[in-house]
CSV table of C-alpha atoms and ligand atoms in Angstrom, one decimal:
chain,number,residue,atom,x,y,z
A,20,UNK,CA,81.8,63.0,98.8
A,21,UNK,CA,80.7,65.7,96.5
A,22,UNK,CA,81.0,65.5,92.4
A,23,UNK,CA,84.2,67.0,92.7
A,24,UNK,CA,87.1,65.7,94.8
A,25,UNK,CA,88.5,68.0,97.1
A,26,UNK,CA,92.5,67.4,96.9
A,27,UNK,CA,95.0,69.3,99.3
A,28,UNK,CA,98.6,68.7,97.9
A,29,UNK,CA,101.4,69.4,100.0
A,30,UNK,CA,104.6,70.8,99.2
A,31,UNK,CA,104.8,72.6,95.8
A,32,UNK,CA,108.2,71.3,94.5
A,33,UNK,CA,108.9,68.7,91.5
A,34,UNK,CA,106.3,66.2,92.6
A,35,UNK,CA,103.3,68.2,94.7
A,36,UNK,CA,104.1,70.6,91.8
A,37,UNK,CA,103.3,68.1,88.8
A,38,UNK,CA,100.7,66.6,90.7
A,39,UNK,CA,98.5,69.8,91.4
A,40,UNK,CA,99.2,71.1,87.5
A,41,UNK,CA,97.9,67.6,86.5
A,42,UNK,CA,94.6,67.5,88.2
A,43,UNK,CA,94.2,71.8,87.9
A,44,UNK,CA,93.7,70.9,83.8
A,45,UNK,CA,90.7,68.3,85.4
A,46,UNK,CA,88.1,71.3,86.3
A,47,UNK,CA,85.3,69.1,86.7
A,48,UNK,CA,86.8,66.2,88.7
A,49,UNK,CA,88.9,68.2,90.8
A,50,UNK,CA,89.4,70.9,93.5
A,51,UNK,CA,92.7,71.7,93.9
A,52,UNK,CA,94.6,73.9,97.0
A,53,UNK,CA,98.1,73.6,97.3
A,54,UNK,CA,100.4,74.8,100.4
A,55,UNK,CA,104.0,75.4,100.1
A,56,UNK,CA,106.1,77.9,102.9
A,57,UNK,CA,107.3,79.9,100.2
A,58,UNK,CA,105.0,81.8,97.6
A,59,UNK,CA,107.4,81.2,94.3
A,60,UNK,CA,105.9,77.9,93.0
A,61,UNK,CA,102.8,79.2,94.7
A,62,UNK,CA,102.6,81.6,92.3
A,63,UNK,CA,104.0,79.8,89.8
A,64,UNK,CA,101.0,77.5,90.0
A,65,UNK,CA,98.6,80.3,90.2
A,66,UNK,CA,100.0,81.9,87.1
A,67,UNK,CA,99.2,78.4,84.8
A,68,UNK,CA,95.9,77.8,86.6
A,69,UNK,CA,94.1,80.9,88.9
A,70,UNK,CA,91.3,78.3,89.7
A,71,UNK,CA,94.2,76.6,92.2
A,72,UNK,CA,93.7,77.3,95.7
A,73,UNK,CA,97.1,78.2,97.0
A,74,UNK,CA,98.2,78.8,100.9
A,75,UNK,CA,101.3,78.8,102.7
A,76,UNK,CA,99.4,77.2,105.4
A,77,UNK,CA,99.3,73.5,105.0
A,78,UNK,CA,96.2,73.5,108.1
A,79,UNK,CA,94.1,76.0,105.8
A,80,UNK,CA,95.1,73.3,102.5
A,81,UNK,CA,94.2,70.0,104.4
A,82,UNK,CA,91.2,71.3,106.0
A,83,UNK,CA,88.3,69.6,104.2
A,84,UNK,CA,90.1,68.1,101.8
A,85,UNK,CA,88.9,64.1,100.6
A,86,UNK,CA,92.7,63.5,99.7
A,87,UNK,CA,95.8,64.7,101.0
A,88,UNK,CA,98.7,64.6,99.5
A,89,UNK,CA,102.1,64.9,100.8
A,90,UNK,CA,104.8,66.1,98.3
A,91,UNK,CA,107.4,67.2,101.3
A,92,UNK,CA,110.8,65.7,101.7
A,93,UNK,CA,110.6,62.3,104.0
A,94,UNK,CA,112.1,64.1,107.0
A,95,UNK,CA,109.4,66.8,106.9
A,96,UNK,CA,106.4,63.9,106.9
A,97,UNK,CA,106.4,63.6,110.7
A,98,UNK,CA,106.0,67.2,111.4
A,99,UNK,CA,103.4,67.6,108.5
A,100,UNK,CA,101.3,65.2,110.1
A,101,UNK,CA,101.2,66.6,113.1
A,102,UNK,CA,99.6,69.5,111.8
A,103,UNK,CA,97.0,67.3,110.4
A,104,UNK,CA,95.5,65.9,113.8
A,105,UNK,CA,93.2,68.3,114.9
A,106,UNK,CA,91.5,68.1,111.2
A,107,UNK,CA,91.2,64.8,111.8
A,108,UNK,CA,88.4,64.3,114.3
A,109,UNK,CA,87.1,60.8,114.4
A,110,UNK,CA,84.1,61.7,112.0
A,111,UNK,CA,87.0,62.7,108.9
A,112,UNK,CA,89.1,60.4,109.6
A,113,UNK,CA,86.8,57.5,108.0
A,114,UNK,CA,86.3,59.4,104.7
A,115,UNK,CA,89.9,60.8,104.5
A,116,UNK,CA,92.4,59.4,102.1
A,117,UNK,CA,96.4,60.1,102.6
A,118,UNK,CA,98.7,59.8,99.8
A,119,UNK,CA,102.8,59.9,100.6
A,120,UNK,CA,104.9,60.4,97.8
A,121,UNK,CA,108.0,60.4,100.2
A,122,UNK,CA,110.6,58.1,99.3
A,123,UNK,CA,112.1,55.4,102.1
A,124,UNK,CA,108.9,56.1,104.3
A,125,UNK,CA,107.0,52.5,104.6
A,126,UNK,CA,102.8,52.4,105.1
A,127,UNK,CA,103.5,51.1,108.8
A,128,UNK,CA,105.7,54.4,109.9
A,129,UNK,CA,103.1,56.9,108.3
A,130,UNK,CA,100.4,54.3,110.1
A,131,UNK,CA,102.0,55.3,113.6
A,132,UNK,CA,102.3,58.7,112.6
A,133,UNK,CA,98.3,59.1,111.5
A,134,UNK,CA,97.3,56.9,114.2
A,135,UNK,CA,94.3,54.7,113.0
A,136,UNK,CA,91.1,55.6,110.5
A,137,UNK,CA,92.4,57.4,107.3
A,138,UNK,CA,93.3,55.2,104.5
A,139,UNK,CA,97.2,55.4,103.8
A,140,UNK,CA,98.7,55.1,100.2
A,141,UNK,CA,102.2,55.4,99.3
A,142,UNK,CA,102.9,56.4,95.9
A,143,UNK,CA,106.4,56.5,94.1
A,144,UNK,CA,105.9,58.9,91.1
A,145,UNK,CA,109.0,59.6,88.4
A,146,UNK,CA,110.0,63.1,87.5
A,147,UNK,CA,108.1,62.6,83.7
A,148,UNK,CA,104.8,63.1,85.8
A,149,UNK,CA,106.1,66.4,85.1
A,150,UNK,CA,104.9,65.8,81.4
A,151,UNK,CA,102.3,63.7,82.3
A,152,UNK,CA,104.0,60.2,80.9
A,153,UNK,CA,105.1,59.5,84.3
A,154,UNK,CA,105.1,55.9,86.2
A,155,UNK,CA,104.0,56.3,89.3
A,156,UNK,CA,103.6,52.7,91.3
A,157,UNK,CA,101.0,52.4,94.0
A,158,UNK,CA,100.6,50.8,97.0
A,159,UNK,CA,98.1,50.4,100.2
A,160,UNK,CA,97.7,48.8,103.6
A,161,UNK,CA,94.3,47.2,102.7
A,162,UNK,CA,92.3,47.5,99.2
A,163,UNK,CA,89.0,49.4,99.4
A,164,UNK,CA,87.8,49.5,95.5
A,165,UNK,CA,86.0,53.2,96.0
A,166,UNK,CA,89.5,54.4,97.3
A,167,UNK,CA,92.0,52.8,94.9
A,168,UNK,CA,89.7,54.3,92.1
A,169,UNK,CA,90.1,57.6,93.7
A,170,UNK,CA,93.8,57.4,94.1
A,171,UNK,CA,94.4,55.3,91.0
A,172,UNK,CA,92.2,58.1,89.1
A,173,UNK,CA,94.4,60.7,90.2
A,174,UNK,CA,98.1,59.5,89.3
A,175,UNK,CA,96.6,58.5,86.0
A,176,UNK,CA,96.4,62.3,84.9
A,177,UNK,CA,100.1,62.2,85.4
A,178,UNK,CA,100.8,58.9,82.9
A,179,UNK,CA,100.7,55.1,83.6
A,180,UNK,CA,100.2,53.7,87.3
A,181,UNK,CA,100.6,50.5,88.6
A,182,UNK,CA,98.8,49.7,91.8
A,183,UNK,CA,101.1,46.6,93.6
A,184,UNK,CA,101.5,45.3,97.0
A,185,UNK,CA,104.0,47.4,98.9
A,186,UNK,CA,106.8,44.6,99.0
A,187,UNK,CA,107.1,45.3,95.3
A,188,UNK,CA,107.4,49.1,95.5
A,189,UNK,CA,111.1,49.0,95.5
A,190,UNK,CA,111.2,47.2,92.6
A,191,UNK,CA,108.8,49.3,90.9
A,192,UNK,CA,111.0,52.7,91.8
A,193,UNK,CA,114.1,50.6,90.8
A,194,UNK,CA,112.4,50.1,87.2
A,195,UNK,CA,110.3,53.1,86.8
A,196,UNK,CA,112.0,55.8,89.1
A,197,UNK,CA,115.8,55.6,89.1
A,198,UNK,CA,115.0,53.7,85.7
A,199,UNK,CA,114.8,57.3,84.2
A,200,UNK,CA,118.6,57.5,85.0
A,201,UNK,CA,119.5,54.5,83.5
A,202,UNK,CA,117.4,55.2,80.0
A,203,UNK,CA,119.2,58.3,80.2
A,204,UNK,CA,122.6,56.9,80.3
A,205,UNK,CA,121.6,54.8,77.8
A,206,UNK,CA,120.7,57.5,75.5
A,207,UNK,CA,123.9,59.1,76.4
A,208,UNK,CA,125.8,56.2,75.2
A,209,UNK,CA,123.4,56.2,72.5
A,210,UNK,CA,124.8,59.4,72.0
A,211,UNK,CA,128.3,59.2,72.5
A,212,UNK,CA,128.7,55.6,70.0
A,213,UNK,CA,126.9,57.7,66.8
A,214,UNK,CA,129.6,60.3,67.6
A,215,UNK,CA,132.0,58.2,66.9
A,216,UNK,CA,130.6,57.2,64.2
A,217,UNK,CA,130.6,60.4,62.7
A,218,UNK,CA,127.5,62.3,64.0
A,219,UNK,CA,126.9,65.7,65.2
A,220,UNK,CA,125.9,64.9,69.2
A,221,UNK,CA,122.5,66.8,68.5
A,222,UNK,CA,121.8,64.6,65.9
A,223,UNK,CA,123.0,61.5,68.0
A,224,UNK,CA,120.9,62.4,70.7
A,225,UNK,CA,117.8,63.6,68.8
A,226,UNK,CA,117.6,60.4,66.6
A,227,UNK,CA,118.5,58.3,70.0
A,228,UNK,CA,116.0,59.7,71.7
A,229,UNK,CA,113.3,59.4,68.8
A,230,UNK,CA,114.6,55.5,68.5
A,231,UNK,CA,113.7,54.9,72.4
A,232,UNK,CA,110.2,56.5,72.4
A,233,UNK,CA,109.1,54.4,69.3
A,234,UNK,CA,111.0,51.4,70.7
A,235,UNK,CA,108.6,52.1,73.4
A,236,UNK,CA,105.1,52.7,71.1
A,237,UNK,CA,106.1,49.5,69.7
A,238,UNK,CA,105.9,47.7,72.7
A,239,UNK,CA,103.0,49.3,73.9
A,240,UNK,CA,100.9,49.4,70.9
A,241,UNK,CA,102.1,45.6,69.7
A,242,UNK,CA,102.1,44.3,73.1
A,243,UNK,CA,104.5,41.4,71.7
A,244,UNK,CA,107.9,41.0,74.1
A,245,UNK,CA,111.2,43.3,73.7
A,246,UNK,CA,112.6,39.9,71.6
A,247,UNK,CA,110.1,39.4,69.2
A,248,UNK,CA,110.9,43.0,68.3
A,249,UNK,CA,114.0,42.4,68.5
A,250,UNK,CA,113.7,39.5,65.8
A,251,UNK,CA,112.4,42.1,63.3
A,252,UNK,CA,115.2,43.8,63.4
A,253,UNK,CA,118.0,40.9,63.0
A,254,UNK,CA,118.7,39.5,59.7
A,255,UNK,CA,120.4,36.3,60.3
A,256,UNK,CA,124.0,37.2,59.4
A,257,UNK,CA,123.0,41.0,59.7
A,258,UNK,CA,124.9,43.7,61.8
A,259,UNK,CA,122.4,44.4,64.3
A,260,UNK,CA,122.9,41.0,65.8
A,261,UNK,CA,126.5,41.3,65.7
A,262,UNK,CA,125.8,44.4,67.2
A,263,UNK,CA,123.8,42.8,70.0
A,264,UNK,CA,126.1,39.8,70.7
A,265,UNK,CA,129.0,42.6,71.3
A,266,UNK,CA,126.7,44.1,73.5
A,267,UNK,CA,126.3,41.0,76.0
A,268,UNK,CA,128.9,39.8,75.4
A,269,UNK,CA,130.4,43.3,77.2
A,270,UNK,CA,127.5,42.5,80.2
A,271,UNK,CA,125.0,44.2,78.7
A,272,UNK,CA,121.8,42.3,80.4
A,273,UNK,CA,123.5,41.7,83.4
A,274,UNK,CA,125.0,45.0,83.8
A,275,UNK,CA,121.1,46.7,83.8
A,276,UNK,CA,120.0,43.6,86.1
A,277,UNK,CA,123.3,44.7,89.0
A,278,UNK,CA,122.2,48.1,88.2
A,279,UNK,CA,118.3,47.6,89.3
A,280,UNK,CA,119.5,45.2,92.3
A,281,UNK,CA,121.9,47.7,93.3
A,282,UNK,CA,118.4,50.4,93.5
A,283,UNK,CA,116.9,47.9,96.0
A,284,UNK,CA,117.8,47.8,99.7
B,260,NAP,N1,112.0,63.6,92.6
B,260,NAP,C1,111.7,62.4,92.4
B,260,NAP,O1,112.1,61.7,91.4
B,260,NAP,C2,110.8,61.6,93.4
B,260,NAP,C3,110.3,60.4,93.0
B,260,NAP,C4,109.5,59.7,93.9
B,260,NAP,C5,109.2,60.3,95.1
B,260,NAP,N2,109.7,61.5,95.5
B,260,NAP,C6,109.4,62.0,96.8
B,260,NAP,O2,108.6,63.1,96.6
B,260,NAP,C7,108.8,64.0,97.7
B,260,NAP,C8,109.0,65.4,97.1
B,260,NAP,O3,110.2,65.4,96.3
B,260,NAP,P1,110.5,66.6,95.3
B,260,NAP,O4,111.5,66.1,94.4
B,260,NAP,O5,109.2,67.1,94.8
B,260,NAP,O6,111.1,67.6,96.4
B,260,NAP,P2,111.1,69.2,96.2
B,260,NAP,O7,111.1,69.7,94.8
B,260,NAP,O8,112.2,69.7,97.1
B,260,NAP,O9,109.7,69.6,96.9
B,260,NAP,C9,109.4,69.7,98.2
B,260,NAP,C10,108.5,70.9,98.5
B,260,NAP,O10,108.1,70.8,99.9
B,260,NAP,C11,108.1,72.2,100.3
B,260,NAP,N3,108.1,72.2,101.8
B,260,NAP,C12,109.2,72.2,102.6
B,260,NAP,N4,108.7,72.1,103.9
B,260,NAP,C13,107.4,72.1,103.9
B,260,NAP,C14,106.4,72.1,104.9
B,260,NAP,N5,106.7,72.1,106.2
B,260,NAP,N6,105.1,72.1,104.5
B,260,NAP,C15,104.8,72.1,103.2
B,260,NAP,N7,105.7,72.1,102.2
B,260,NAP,C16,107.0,72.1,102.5
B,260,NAP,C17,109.3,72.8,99.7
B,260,NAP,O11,109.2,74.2,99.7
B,260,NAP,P3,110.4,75.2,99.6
B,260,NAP,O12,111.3,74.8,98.5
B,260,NAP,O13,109.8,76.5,99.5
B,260,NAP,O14,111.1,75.0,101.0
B,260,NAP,C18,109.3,72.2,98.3
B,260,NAP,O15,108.5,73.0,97.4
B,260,NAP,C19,110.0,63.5,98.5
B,260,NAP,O16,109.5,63.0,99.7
B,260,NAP,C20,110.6,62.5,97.6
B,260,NAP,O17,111.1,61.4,98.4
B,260,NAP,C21,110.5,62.2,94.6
């Protein structure tokens, strides 16, 4: 490959979009082209960063490219692989790298829609890759060191990613993916209680949302478990643990637990 990797994204919406504004801010590491049928987040794109290839043509994007991403909805995959198969001639397909971000879409059906040769990654992104403090878990059909760093390298402009064997990807988008719902609705009724007790809801939500993100600095820069934090916080007798025990004892814990089970086919 040359110094800089040549990476096609496909599909300029929420996710292709993120991903080729993540990597366009990486000028030395990355060569970025972009297709999308219509030119609005095309020039969108263009507008942030005029070193982006873009194209409506997603032959023109793929051709050359050492990674392609797919950011298209799953039903388009199929017929965006097609396109692929003349730029695939058995010398590419050795060195070429395909990455699916499309949801419900296992590594076996994009497998019989490549046919064999390129390496295949899924990879589930969340929509704070948009802000580059995303999640984005990764998986493969078989680990080649020199590719994972590649692919790895890449979501990790976008935030933290996790490569796992693909039997735990649906557990990685319950937690990390429709887990941005359910921190939502917990800031909502974040929200909602300090209203009642007497906040403005800006000031709820503001201060709710401040409380999560260093909730989650303290986990991360600690590294001690959510209950030894916890035990900071509760003075024997205190209100936070009365606080807490009203929680559970409303199904707090096993409420979240239902709620990532119910994620998971
Ligand atoms: N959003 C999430 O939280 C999330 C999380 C994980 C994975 N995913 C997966 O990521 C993929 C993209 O989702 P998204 O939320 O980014 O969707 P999106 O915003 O709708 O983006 C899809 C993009 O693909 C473009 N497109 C449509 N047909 C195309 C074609 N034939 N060739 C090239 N581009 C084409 C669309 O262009 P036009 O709008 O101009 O038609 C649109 O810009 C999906 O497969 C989804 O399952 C999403």
């Amino acid at each position: 490959m040359d110094t800089k990797i040549k990476v096609s994204i496909i599909g300029a919406g929420n996710m292709g979009g993120a991903v080729a504004r993540g990597l366009a801010e990486d000028t030395d590491r990355y060569e970025v082209r972009v297709s999308n049928p219509s030119y609005g987040k095309l020039d969108a794109i263009k507008a942030d960063y005029p070193h982006v290839i873009t194209t409506q043509s997603n032959y023109e994007c793929a051709l050359g490219a050492d990674v392609i991403i797919l950011g298209v909805k799953p039903w388009k995959v199929k017929e965006v692989i097609d396109e692929f198969h003349t730029i695939w001639s058995e010398h590419s397909r050795q060195e070429s790298i395909l990455v699916s971000m499309a949801a419900g879409i296992d590594i076996a059906a994009l497998r019989a829609m490549t046919g064999e040769g390129i390496a295949i990654y899924k990879a589930i992104p969340n929509t704070a890759v948009s802000l580059k403090c995303g999640v984005t878990f990764v998986s493969r059909e078989k680990s080649d060191e020199e590719d994972d760093r590649i692919v790895s390298d890449i979501f990790s402009t976008l935030g933290l990613t996790e490569i796992v064997e693909e039997r735990m990807l649906d557990a990685g988008m319950a937690v990390a993916s429709c887990g941005m719902a359910f921190m939502m609705r917990m800031l909502r009724a974040m929200t909602e209680g300090g209203v009642e007790l007497g906040l403005y809801s800006s000031t709820a939500l503001r201060a709710a949302a401040a409380t999560m993100r260093g909730a989650a600095e303290l986990i991360e820069k600690n590294g001690l478990h959510p209950e030894q934090e916890v035990d900071k916080v509760t003075t024997p007798g205190g209100l936070t643990i009365r606080g807490l025990n009203a929680m559970e004892e409303a199904g707090f814990t096993g409420a979240v637990v239902k709620g990532l089970r119910a994620c998971v086919k």
